[in-house]
Amino acid sequence: KPFSFGCPSIESVSNRFLNKNRPINDNTNILIEAYRMVRTNKLVQHYNESLPTCAISLGARRLQTLLQCRLQHILAMATIAESSKTT
């Protein structure tokens, strides 16, 4: 049994299924495909433009974490050194 959600029409699906009246090549599919290609290209372009920014942000976050860890280590060492001087 042919199955359709309305695009293409049920008649078009049933005609194709029953091999009646080959569908005429309409421009609707061509327009839809062209729109998909344009949209896909825009999304790929946006992704490619955003990727370096994301990598820089990730690198900055890693650097910030590393610096915070080193600062905590230095402060801990200074606290230990200070406490050993007072005893």
Short mmCIF file of N, CA and C in Angstrom, two decimals:
data_model
loop_
_atom_site.label_atom_id
_atom_site.label_comp_id
_atom_site.label_asym_id
_atom_site.label_seq_id
_atom_site.Cartn_x
_atom_site.Cartn_y
_atom_site.Cartn_z
N LYS A 1 0.85 -1.18 0.00
CA LYS A 1 0.00 0.00 0.00
C LYS A 1 0.89 1.24 0.00
N PRO A 2 0.66 2.19 -0.90
CA PRO A 2 1.50 3.40 -0.94
C PRO A 2 1.29 4.25 0.31
N PHE A 3 2.35 4.95 0.69
CA PHE A 3 2.33 5.73 1.92
C PHE A 3 2.75 7.15 1.61
N SER A 4 2.02 8.15 2.11
CA SER A 4 2.37 9.54 1.85
C SER A 4 1.90 10.42 2.98
N PHE A 5 2.66 11.45 3.27
CA PHE A 5 2.26 12.45 4.26
C PHE A 5 1.83 13.73 3.58
N GLY A 6 1.56 13.69 2.30
CA GLY A 6 1.07 14.86 1.58
C GLY A 6 2.10 15.47 0.64
N CYS A 7 3.34 15.06 0.71
CA CYS A 7 4.37 15.61 -0.17
C CYS A 7 5.28 14.47 -0.58
N PRO A 8 5.27 13.93 -1.73
CA PRO A 8 4.38 14.28 -2.82
C PRO A 8 2.94 13.85 -2.52
N SER A 9 2.05 14.27 -3.37
CA SER A 9 0.63 13.99 -3.12
C SER A 9 0.36 12.48 -3.14
N ILE A 10 -0.72 12.09 -2.51
CA ILE A 10 -1.10 10.68 -2.47
C ILE A 10 -1.34 10.15 -3.88
N GLU A 11 -1.92 10.99 -4.73
CA GLU A 11 -2.16 10.57 -6.11
C GLU A 11 -0.84 10.28 -6.83
N SER A 12 0.14 11.13 -6.60
CA SER A 12 1.45 10.94 -7.23
C SER A 12 2.09 9.64 -6.76
N VAL A 13 1.98 9.36 -5.47
CA VAL A 13 2.55 8.12 -4.92
C VAL A 13 1.81 6.92 -5.47
N SER A 14 0.48 6.99 -5.50
CA SER A 14 -0.28 5.84 -6.00
C SER A 14 -0.02 5.61 -7.49
N ASN A 15 0.09 6.69 -8.27
CA ASN A 15 0.41 6.54 -9.69
C ASN A 15 1.78 5.91 -9.89
N ARG A 16 2.73 6.32 -9.10
CA ARG A 16 4.07 5.74 -9.20
C ARG A 16 4.04 4.28 -8.79
N PHE A 17 3.27 3.97 -7.72
CA PHE A 17 3.17 2.61 -7.22
C PHE A 17 2.49 1.70 -8.24
N LEU A 18 1.44 2.22 -8.86
CA LEU A 18 0.69 1.44 -9.84
C LEU A 18 1.27 1.56 -11.25
N ASN A 19 2.35 2.32 -11.39
CA ASN A 19 3.03 2.51 -12.66
C ASN A 19 2.14 3.17 -13.70
N LYS A 20 1.27 4.05 -13.24
CA LYS A 20 0.40 4.79 -14.15
C LYS A 20 1.02 6.16 -14.38
N ASN A 21 0.84 6.68 -15.55
CA ASN A 21 1.22 8.05 -15.87
C ASN A 21 2.50 8.48 -15.14
N ARG A 22 3.59 8.21 -15.73
CA ARG A 22 4.87 8.60 -15.12
C ARG A 22 4.79 10.08 -14.72
N PRO A 23 5.29 10.40 -13.53
CA PRO A 23 5.18 11.79 -13.08
C PRO A 23 5.97 12.74 -13.98
N ILE A 24 5.37 13.88 -14.23
CA ILE A 24 6.02 14.89 -15.05
C ILE A 24 7.08 15.56 -14.17
N ASN A 25 8.22 15.82 -14.76
CA ASN A 25 9.30 16.45 -14.01
C ASN A 25 8.89 17.89 -13.70
N ASP A 26 8.42 18.11 -12.49
CA ASP A 26 8.01 19.47 -12.13
C ASP A 26 9.19 20.21 -11.50
N ASN A 27 9.09 21.51 -11.49
CA ASN A 27 10.18 22.34 -10.98
C ASN A 27 10.18 22.45 -9.46
N THR A 28 9.15 21.94 -8.81
CA THR A 28 9.07 22.05 -7.36
C THR A 28 10.24 21.34 -6.70
N ASN A 29 10.51 20.11 -7.12
CA ASN A 29 11.62 19.36 -6.53
C ASN A 29 12.95 20.05 -6.79
N ILE A 30 13.10 20.63 -7.95
CA ILE A 30 14.34 21.34 -8.28
C ILE A 30 14.52 22.54 -7.36
N LEU A 31 13.44 23.28 -7.13
CA LEU A 31 13.50 24.45 -6.24
C LEU A 31 13.79 24.03 -4.81
N ILE A 32 13.15 22.97 -4.36
CA ILE A 32 13.38 22.49 -3.00
C ILE A 32 14.83 22.04 -2.84
N GLU A 33 15.34 21.32 -3.80
CA GLU A 33 16.73 20.86 -3.73
C GLU A 33 17.70 22.04 -3.76
N ALA A 34 17.41 23.03 -4.58
CA ALA A 34 18.27 24.22 -4.63
C ALA A 34 18.26 24.94 -3.28
N TYR A 35 17.08 25.06 -2.68
CA TYR A 35 16.99 25.71 -1.36
C TYR A 35 17.78 24.92 -0.33
N ARG A 36 17.67 23.60 -0.36
CA ARG A 36 18.42 22.76 0.58
C ARG A 36 19.92 22.96 0.43
N MET A 37 20.37 23.01 -0.81
CA MET A 37 21.80 23.19 -1.06
C MET A 37 22.28 24.54 -0.55
N VAL A 38 21.50 25.60 -0.80
CA VAL A 38 21.88 26.93 -0.32
C VAL A 38 21.93 26.94 1.20
N ARG A 39 20.91 26.38 1.83
CA ARG A 39 20.85 26.34 3.29
C ARG A 39 22.01 25.51 3.86
N THR A 40 22.29 24.38 3.25
CA THR A 40 23.40 23.54 3.71
C THR A 40 24.72 24.28 3.58
N ASN A 41 24.92 24.96 2.45
CA ASN A 41 26.16 25.71 2.25
C ASN A 41 26.30 26.83 3.28
N LYS A 42 25.20 27.50 3.60
CA LYS A 42 25.25 28.56 4.62
C LYS A 42 25.60 27.98 5.98
N LEU A 43 25.03 26.83 6.32
CA LEU A 43 25.33 26.21 7.60
C LEU A 43 26.78 25.75 7.68
N VAL A 44 27.29 25.19 6.59
CA VAL A 44 28.70 24.76 6.56
C VAL A 44 29.61 25.98 6.70
N GLN A 45 29.27 27.06 6.01
CA GLN A 45 30.07 28.28 6.10
C GLN A 45 30.06 28.82 7.53
N HIS A 46 28.89 28.85 8.15
CA HIS A 46 28.78 29.32 9.53
C HIS A 46 29.61 28.44 10.47
N TYR A 47 29.54 27.14 10.27
CA TYR A 47 30.32 26.21 11.09
C TYR A 47 31.82 26.47 10.92
N ASN A 48 32.25 26.61 9.67
CA ASN A 48 33.67 26.83 9.41
C ASN A 48 34.16 28.16 9.98
N GLU A 49 33.30 29.18 9.98
CA GLU A 49 33.67 30.47 10.55
C GLU A 49 33.68 30.43 12.07
N SER A 50 32.83 29.62 12.66
CA SER A 50 32.72 29.56 14.12
C SER A 50 33.77 28.66 14.75
N LEU A 51 34.28 27.71 14.00
CA LEU A 51 35.21 26.72 14.55
C LEU A 51 36.46 27.35 15.16
N PRO A 52 37.15 28.28 14.49
CA PRO A 52 38.34 28.88 15.12
C PRO A 52 38.01 29.61 16.42
N THR A 53 36.88 30.30 16.47
CA THR A 53 36.48 31.01 17.68
C THR A 53 36.27 30.03 18.82
N CYS A 54 35.64 28.91 18.53
CA CYS A 54 35.41 27.89 19.56
C CYS A 54 36.73 27.32 20.05
N ALA A 55 37.65 27.08 19.13
CA ALA A 55 38.96 26.53 19.51
C ALA A 55 39.72 27.53 20.38
N ILE A 56 39.65 28.82 20.04
CA ILE A 56 40.32 29.85 20.84
C ILE A 56 39.70 29.91 22.23
N SER A 57 38.37 29.87 22.29
CA SER A 57 37.69 29.90 23.59
C SER A 57 38.09 28.70 24.44
N LEU A 58 38.16 27.54 23.83
CA LEU A 58 38.55 26.33 24.56
C LEU A 58 39.98 26.45 25.06
N GLY A 59 40.87 26.95 24.21
CA GLY A 59 42.26 27.15 24.61
C GLY A 59 42.37 28.15 25.74
N ALA A 60 41.59 29.23 25.67
CA ALA A 60 41.62 30.24 26.73
C ALA A 60 41.12 29.65 28.05
N ARG A 61 40.08 28.84 27.98
CA ARG A 61 39.57 28.21 29.22
C ARG A 61 40.59 27.25 29.81
N ARG A 62 41.27 26.50 28.97
CA ARG A 62 42.30 25.58 29.46
C ARG A 62 43.45 26.36 30.11
N LEU A 63 43.85 27.45 29.46
CA LEU A 63 44.92 28.28 30.01
C LEU A 63 44.51 28.89 31.34
N GLN A 64 43.27 29.37 31.42
CA GLN A 64 42.78 29.94 32.67
C GLN A 64 42.79 28.90 33.78
N THR A 65 42.35 27.70 33.49
CA THR A 65 42.35 26.62 34.49
C THR A 65 43.77 26.30 34.93
N LEU A 66 44.68 26.21 33.97
CA LEU A 66 46.08 25.92 34.29
C LEU A 66 46.67 27.01 35.18
N LEU A 67 46.41 28.27 34.83
CA LEU A 67 46.94 29.38 35.64
C LEU A 67 46.34 29.38 37.04
N GLN A 68 45.06 29.07 37.16
CA GLN A 68 44.44 29.01 38.49
C GLN A 68 45.07 27.90 39.32
N CYS A 69 45.32 26.75 38.73
CA CYS A 69 45.95 25.64 39.46
C CYS A 69 47.35 26.02 39.91
N ARG A 70 48.10 26.67 39.03
CA ARG A 70 49.47 27.07 39.40
C ARG A 70 49.44 28.13 40.49
N LEU A 71 48.51 29.07 40.40
CA LEU A 71 48.40 30.10 41.43
C LEU A 71 48.06 29.47 42.78
N GLN A 72 47.14 28.52 42.78
CA GLN A 72 46.80 27.83 44.03
C GLN A 72 48.01 27.09 44.58
N HIS A 73 48.78 26.48 43.71
CA HIS A 73 49.99 25.76 44.14
C HIS A 73 51.00 26.73 44.74
N ILE A 74 51.21 27.87 44.08
CA ILE A 74 52.15 28.87 44.58
C ILE A 74 51.69 29.41 45.93
N LEU A 75 50.39 29.69 46.06
CA LEU A 75 49.87 30.19 47.33
C LEU A 75 50.02 29.14 48.43
N ALA A 76 49.79 27.88 48.09
CA ALA A 76 49.94 26.82 49.08
C ALA A 76 51.40 26.70 49.52
N MET A 77 52.32 26.79 48.57
CA MET A 77 53.75 26.72 48.90
C MET A 77 54.16 27.92 49.74
N ALA A 78 53.63 29.10 49.42
CA ALA A 78 53.95 30.29 50.21
C ALA A 78 53.42 30.16 51.62
N THR A 79 52.23 29.59 51.77
CA THR A 79 51.65 29.39 53.09
C THR A 79 52.50 28.42 53.90
N ILE A 80 52.95 27.36 53.27
CA ILE A 80 53.81 26.38 53.95
C ILE A 80 55.13 27.03 54.35
N ALA A 81 55.71 27.80 53.44
CA ALA A 81 56.98 28.47 53.74
C ALA A 81 56.81 29.48 54.87
N GLU A 82 55.71 30.20 54.86
CA GLU A 82 55.43 31.20 55.90
C GLU A 82 55.24 30.52 57.25
N SER A 83 54.51 29.42 57.26
CA SER A 83 54.27 28.72 58.53
C SER A 83 55.55 28.09 59.06
N SER A 84 56.45 27.67 58.19
CA SER A 84 57.71 27.08 58.67
C SER A 84 58.65 28.15 59.23
N LYS A 85 58.53 29.40 58.75
CA LYS A 85 59.34 30.49 59.28
C LYS A 85 58.90 30.88 60.68
N THR A 86 57.60 30.82 60.93
CA THR A 86 57.08 31.24 62.23
C THR A 86 57.27 30.19 63.30
N THR A 87 57.56 28.97 62.95
CA THR A 87 57.75 27.93 63.97
C THR A 87 59.17 27.72 64.35
#
